[in-house]
PDB file of C-alpha atoms (C1' of nucleotides) in Angstrom:
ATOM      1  CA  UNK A   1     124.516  99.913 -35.543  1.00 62.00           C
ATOM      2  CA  UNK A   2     125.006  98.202 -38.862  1.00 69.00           C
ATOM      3  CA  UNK A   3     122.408  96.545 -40.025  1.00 66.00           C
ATOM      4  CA  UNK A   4     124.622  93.406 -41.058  1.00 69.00           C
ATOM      5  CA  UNK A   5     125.118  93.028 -37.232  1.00 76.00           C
ATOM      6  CA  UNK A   6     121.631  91.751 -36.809  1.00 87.00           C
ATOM      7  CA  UNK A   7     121.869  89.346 -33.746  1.00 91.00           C
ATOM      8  CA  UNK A   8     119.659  86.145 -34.271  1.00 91.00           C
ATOM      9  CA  UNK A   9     117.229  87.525 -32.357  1.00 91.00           C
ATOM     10  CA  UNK A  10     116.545  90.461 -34.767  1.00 91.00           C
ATOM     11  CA  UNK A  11     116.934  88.338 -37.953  1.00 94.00           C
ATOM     12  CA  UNK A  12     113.913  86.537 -35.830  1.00 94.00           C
ATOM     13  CA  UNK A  13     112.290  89.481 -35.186  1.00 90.00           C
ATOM     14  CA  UNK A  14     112.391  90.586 -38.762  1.00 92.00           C
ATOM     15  CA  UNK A  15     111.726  86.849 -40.344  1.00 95.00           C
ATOM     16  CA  UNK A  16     108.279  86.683 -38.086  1.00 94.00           C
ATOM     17  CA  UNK A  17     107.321  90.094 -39.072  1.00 92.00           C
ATOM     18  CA  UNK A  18     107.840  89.908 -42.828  1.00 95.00           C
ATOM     19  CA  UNK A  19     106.304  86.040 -42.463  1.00 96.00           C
ATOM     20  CA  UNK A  20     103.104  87.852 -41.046  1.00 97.00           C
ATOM     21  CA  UNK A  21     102.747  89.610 -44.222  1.00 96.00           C
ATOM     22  CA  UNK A  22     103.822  86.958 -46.665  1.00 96.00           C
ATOM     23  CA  UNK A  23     100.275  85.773 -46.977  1.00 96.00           C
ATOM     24  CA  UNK A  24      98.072  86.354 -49.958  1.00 96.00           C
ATOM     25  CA  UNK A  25      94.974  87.201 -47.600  1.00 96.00           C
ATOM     26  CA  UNK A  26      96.580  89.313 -45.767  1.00 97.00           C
ATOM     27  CA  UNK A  27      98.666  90.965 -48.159  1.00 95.00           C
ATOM     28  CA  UNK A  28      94.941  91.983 -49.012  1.00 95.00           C
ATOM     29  CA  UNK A  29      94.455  92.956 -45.940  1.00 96.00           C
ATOM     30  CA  UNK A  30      97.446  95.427 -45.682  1.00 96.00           C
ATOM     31  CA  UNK A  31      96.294  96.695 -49.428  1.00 93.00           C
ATOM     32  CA  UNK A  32      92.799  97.985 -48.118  1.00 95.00           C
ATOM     33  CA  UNK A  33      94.558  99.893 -44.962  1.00 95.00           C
ATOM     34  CA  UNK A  34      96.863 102.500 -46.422  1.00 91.00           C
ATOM     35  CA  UNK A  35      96.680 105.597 -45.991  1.00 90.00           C
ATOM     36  CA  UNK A  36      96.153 105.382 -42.440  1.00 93.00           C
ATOM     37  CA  UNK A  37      92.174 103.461 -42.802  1.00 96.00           C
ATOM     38  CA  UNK A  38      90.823 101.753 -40.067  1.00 98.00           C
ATOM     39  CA  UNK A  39      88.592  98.644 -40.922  1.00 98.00           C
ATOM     40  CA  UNK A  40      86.473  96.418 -38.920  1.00 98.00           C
ATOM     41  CA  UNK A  41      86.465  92.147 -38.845  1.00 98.00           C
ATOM     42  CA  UNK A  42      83.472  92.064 -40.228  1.00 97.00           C
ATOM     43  CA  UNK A  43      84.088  94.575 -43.164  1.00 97.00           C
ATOM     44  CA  UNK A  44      87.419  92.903 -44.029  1.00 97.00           C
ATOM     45  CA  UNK A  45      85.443  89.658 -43.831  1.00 96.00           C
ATOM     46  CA  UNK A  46      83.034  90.965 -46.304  1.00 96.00           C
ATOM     47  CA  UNK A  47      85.774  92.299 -48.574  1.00 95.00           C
ATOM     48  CA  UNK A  48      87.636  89.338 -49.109  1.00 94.00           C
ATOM     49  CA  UNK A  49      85.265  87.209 -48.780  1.00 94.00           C
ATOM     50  CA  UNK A  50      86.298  84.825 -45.945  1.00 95.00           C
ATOM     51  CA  UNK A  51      85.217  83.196 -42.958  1.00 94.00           C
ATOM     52  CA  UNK A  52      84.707  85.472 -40.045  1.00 96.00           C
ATOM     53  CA  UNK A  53      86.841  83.284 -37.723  1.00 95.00           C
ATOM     54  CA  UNK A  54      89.468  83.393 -40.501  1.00 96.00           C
ATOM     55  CA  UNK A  55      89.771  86.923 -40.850  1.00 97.00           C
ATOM     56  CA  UNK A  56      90.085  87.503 -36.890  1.00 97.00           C
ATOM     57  CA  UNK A  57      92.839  84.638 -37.208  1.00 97.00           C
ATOM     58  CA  UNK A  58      94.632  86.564 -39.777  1.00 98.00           C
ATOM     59  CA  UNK A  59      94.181  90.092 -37.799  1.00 98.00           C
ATOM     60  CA  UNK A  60      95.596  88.070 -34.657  1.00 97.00           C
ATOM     61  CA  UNK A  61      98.545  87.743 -36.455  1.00 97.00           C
ATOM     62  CA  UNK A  62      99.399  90.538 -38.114  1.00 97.00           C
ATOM     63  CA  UNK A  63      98.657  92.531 -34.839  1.00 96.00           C
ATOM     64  CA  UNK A  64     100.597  89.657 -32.645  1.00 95.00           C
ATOM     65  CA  UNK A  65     103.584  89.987 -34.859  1.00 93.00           C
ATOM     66  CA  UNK A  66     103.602  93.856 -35.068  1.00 91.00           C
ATOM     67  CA  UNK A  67     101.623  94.443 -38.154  1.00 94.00           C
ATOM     68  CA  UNK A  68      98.682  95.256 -37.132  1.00 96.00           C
ATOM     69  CA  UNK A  69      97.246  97.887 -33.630  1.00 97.00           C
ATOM     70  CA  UNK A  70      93.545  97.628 -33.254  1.00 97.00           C
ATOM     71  CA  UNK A  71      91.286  99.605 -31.068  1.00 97.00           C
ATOM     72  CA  UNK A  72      87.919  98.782 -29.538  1.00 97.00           C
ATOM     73  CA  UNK A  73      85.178 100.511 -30.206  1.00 97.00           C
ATOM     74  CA  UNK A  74      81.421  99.567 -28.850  1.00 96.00           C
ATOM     75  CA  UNK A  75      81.130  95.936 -30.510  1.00 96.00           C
ATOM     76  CA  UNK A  76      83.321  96.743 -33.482  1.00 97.00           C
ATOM     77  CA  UNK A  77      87.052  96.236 -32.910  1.00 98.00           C
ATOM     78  CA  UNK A  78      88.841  98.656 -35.367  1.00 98.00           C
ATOM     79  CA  UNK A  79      92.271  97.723 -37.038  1.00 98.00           C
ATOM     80  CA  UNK A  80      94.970  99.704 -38.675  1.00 98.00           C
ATOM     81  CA  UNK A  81      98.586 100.012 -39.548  1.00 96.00           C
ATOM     82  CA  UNK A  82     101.006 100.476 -36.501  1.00 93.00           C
ATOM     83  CA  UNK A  83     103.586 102.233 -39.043  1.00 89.00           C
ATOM     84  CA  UNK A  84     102.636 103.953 -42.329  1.00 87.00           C
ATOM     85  CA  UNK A  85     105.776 103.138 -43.815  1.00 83.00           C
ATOM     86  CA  UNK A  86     104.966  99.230 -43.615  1.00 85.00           C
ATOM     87  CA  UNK A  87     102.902  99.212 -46.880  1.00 84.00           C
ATOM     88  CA  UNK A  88     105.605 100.778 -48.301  1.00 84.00           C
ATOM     89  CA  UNK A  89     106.725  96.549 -48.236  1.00 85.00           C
ATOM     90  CA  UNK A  90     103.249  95.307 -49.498  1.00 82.00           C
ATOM     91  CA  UNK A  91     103.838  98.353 -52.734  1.00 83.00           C
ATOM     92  CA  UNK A  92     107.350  97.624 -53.278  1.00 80.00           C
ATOM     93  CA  UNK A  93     106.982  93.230 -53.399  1.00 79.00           C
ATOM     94  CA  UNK A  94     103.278  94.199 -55.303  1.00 76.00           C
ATOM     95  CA  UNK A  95     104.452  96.407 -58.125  1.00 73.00           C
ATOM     96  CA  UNK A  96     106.829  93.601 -58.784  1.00 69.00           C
ATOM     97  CA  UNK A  97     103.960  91.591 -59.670  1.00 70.00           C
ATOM     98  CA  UNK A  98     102.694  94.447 -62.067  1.00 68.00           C
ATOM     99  CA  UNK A  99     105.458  94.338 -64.149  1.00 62.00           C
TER     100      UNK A  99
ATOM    101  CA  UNK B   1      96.356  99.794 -62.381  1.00 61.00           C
ATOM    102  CA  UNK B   2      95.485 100.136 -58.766  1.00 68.00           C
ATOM    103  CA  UNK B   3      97.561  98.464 -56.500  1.00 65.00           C
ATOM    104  CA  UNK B   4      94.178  97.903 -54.771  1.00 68.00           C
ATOM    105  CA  UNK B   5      92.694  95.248 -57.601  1.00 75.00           C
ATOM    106  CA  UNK B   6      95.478  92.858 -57.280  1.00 86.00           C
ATOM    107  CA  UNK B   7      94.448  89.524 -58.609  1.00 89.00           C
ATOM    108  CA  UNK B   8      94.244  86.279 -56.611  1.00 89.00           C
ATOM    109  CA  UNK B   9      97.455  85.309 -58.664  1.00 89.00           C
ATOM    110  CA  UNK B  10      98.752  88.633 -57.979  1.00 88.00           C
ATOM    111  CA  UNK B  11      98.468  88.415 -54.237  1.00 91.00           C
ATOM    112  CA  UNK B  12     100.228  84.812 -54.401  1.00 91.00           C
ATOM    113  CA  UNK B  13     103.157  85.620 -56.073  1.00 88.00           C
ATOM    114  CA  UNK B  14     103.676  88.874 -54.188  1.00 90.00           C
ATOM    115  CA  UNK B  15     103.602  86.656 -51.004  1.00 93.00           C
ATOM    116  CA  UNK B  16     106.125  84.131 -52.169  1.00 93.00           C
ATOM    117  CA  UNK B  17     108.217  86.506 -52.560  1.00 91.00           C
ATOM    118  CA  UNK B  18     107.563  87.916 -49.169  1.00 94.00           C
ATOM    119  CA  UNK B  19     107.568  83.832 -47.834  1.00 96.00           C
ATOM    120  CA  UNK B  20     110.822  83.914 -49.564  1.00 97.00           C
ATOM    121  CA  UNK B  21     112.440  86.671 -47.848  1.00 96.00           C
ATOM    122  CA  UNK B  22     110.853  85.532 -44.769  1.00 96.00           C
ATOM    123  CA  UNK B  23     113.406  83.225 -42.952  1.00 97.00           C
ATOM    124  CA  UNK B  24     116.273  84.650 -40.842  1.00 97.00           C
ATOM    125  CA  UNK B  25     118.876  82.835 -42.473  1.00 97.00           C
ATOM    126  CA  UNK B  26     117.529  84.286 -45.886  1.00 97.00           C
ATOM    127  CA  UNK B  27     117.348  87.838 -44.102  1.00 96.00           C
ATOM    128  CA  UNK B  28     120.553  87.444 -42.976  1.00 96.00           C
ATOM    129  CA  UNK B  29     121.885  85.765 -46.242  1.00 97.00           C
ATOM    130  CA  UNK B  30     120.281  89.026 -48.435  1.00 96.00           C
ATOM    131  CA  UNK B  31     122.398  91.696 -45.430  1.00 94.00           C
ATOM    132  CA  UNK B  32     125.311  90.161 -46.813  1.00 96.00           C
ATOM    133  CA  UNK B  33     123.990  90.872 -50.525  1.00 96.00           C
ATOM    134  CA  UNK B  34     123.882  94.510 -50.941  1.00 92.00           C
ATOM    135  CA  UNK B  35     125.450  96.685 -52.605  1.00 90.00           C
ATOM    136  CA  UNK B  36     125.557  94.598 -55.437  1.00 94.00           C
ATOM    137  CA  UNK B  37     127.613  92.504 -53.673  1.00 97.00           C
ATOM    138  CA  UNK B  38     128.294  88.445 -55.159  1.00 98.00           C
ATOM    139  CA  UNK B  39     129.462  85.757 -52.817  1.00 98.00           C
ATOM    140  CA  UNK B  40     129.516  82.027 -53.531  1.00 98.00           C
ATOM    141  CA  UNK B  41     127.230  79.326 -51.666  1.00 98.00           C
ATOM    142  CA  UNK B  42     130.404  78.170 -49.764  1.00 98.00           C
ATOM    143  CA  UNK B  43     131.088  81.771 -48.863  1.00 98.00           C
ATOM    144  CA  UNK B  44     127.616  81.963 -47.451  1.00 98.00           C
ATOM    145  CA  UNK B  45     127.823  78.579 -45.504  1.00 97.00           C
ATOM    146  CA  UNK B  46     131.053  79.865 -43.807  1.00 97.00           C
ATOM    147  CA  UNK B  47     129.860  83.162 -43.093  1.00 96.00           C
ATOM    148  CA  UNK B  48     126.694  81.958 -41.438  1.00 96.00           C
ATOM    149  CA  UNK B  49     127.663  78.531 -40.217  1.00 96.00           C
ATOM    150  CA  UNK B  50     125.131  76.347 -41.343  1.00 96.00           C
ATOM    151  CA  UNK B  51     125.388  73.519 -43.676  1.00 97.00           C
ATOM    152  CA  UNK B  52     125.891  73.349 -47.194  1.00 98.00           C
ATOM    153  CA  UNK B  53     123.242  71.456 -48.407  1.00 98.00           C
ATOM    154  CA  UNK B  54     120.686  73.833 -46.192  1.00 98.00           C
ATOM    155  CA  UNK B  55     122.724  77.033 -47.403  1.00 98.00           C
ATOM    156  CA  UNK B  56     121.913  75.774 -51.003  1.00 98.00           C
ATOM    157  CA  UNK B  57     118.542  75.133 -50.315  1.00 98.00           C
ATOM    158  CA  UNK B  58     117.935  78.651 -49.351  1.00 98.00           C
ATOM    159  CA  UNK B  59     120.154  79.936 -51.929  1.00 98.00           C
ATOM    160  CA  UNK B  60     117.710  78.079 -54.212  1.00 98.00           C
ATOM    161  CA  UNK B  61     114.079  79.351 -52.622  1.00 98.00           C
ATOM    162  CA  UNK B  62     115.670  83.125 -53.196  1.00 97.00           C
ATOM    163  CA  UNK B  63     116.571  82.643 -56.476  1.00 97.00           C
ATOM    164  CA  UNK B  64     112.963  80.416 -57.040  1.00 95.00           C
ATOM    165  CA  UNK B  65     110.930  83.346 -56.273  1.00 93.00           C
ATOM    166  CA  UNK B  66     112.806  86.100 -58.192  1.00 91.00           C
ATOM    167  CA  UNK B  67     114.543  87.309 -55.172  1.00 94.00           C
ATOM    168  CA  UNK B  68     118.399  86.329 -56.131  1.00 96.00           C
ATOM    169  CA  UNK B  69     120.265  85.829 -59.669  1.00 97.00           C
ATOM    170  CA  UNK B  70     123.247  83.180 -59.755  1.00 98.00           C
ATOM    171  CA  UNK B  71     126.027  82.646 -62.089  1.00 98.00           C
ATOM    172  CA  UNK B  72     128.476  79.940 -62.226  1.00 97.00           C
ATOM    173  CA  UNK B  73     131.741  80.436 -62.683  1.00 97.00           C
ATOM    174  CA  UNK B  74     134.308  77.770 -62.895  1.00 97.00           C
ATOM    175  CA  UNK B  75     133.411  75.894 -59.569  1.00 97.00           C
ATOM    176  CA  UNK B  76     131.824  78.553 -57.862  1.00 98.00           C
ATOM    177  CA  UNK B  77     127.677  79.864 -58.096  1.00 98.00           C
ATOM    178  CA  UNK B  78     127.851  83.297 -57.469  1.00 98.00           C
ATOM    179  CA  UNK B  79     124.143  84.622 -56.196  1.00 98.00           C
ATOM    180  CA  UNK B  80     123.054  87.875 -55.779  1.00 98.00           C
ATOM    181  CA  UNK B  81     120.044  90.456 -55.794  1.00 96.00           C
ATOM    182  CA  UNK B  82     117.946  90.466 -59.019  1.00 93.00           C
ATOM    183  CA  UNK B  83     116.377  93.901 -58.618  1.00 89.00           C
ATOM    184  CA  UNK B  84     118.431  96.195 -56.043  1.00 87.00           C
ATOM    185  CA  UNK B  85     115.405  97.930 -54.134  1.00 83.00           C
ATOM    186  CA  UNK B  86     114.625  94.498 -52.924  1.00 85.00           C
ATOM    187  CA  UNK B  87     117.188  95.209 -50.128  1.00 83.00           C
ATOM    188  CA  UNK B  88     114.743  97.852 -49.068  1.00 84.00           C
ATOM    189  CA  UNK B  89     112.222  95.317 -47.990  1.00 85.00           C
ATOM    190  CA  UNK B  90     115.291  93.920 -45.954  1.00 83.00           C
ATOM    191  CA  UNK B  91     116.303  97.272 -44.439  1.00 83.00           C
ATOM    192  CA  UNK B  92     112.881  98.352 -43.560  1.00 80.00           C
ATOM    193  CA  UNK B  93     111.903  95.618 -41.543  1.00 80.00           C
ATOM    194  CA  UNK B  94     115.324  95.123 -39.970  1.00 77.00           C
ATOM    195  CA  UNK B  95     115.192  98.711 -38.710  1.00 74.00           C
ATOM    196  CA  UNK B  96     112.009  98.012 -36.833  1.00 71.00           C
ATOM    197  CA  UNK B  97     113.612  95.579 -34.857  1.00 73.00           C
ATOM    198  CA  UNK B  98     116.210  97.683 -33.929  1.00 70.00           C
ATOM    199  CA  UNK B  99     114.439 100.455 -32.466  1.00 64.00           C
TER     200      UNK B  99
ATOM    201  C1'  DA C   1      68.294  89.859 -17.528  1.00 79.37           C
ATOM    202  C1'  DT C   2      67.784  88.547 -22.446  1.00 79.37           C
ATOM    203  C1'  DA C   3      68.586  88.820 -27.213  1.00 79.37           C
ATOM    204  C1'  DA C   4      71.344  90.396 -30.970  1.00 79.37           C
ATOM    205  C1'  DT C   5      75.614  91.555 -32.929  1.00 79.37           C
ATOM    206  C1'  DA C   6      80.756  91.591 -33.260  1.00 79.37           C
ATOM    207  C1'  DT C   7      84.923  89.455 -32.251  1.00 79.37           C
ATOM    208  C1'  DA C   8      88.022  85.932 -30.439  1.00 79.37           C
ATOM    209  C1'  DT C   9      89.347  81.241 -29.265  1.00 79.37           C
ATOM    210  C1'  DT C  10      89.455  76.275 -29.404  1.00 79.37           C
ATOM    211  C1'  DT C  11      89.982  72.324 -31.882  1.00 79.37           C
ATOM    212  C1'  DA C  12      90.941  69.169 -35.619  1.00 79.37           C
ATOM    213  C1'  DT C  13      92.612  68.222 -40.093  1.00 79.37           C
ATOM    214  C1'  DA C  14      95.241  69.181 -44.029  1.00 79.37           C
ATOM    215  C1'  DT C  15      99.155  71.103 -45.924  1.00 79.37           C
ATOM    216  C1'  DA C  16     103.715  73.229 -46.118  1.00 79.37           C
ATOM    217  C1'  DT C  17     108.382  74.233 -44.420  1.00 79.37           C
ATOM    218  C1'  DT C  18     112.869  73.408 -42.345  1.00 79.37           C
ATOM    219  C1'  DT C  19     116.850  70.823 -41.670  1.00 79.37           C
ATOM    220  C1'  DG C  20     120.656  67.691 -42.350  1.00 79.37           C
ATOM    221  C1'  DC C  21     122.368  63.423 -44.096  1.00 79.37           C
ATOM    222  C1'  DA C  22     123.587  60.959 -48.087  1.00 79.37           C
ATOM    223  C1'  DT C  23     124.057  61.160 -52.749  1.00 79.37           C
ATOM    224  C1'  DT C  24     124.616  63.154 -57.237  1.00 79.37           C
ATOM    225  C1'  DT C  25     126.032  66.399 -60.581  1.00 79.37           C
ATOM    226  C1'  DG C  26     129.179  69.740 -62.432  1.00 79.37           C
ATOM    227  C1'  DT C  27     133.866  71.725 -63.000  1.00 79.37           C
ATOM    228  C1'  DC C  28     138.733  72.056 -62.664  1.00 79.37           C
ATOM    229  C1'  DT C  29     143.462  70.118 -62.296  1.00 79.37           C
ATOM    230  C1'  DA C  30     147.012  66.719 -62.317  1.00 79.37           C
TER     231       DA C  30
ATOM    232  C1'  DT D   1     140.628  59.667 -66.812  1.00 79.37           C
ATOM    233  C1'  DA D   2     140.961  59.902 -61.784  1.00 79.37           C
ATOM    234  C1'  DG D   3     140.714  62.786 -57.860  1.00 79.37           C
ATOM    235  C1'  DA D   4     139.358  66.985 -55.535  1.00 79.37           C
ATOM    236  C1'  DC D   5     136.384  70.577 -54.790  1.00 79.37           C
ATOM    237  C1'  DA D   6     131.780  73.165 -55.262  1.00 79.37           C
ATOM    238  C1'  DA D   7     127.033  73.018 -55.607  1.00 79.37           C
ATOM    239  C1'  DA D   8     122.522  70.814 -56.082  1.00 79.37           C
ATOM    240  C1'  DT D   9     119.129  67.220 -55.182  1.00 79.37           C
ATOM    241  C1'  DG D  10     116.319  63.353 -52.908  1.00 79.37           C
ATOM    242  C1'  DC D  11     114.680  61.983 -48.866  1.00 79.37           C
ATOM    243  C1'  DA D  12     112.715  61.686 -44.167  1.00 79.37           C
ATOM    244  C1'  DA D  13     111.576  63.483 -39.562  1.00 79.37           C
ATOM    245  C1'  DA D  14     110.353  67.306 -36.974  1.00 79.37           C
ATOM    246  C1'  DT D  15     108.020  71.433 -36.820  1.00 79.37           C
ATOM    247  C1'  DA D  16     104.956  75.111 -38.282  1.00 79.37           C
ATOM    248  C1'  DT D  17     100.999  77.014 -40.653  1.00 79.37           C
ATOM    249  C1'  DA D  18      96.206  77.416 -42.766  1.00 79.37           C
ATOM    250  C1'  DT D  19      91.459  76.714 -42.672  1.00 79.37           C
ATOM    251  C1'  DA D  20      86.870  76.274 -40.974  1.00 79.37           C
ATOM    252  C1'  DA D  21      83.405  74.562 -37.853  1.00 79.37           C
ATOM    253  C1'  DA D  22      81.910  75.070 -33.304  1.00 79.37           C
ATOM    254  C1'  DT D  23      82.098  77.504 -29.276  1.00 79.37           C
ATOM    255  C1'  DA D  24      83.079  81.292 -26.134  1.00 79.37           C
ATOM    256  C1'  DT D  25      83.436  86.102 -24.869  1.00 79.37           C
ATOM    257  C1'  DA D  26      82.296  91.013 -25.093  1.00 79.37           C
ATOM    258  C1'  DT D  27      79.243  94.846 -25.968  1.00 79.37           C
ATOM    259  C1'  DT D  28      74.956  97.084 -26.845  1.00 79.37           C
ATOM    260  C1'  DA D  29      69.971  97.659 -26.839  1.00 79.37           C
ATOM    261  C1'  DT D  30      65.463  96.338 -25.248  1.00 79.37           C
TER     262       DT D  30
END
DNA sequence: ATAATATATTTATATATTTGCATTTGTCTA
DNA sequence: TAGACAAATGCAAATATATAAATATATTAT
């Protein structure tokens, strides 16, 4: 299938996804889990700096929208990248910003 | 530098270009700009059937955030990619909806 | 069962985005 | 210069998103 052929669906699909990263916070966010790390609420929390109920919002989404997986464990919920190759999006748009 | 110590400006402007790219007319609008490819704002309103003023408008967020380059010539604004990897962004998260 | 800790949800307010109509500006041609 | 065509802009209404305070839920340990 050629990727031009995108039904609106897909261009939805796509446009949600890429709007769940287009946040400065959770660009962040996506920054401190490469290479496959697993981080908790409260130590993203602590790393950026904002509001625990903030930083769960911002998980929701990225999980909700594909981002994200998360896994329970004990009272920490653990979150991670569903595909390595998604913060190969956060590098690319990033190193622009380097230049 | 680390891609890790992005500054709070850093982390904005990498997500307005994401916000840019984030819409699925603009998705769809940057499928039709690969390859180098140059097409005018009418072309664009014809091929995806939304107004002209609204095709503008996005034609004008792209090229806002660094995403798109125009040039006029005679009547016509040609736009298309300013850096050619950005279509990578496109393809990568267009694939994962078509899995 | 109760307390402590971690996470998620609800709610309200503020802010931003999308869209199309109407208008304006820019460019070419007769 | 007038008319036609292409593109951009101003505006307003509808919709969506961000944030944080307060509250609720889940899990563990005592």
């Amino acid at each position: 299938m050629n990727i031009k052929d995108l039904t609106i669906e897909q261009l939805e699909e796509a446009a949600n996804m890429l709007k769940a990263i287009a946040h400065p916070m959770r660009i962040a966010i996506l920054n401190y889990l490469d290479d496959g790390k697993k981080l908790t609420v409260t130590e993203i929390h602590e790393l950026l700096k904002i509001e625990q109920s903030t930083t769960s919002h911002h998980l929701g989404i990225l999980k909700d929208k594909g981002v994200l997986s998360s896994k329970r464990e004990g009272k920490n919920t653990y979150y991670f990248l569903k595909h390595a190759n998604l913060s190969n999006i956060v590098n690319c748009v990033s190193k622009c910003t380097m230049g």
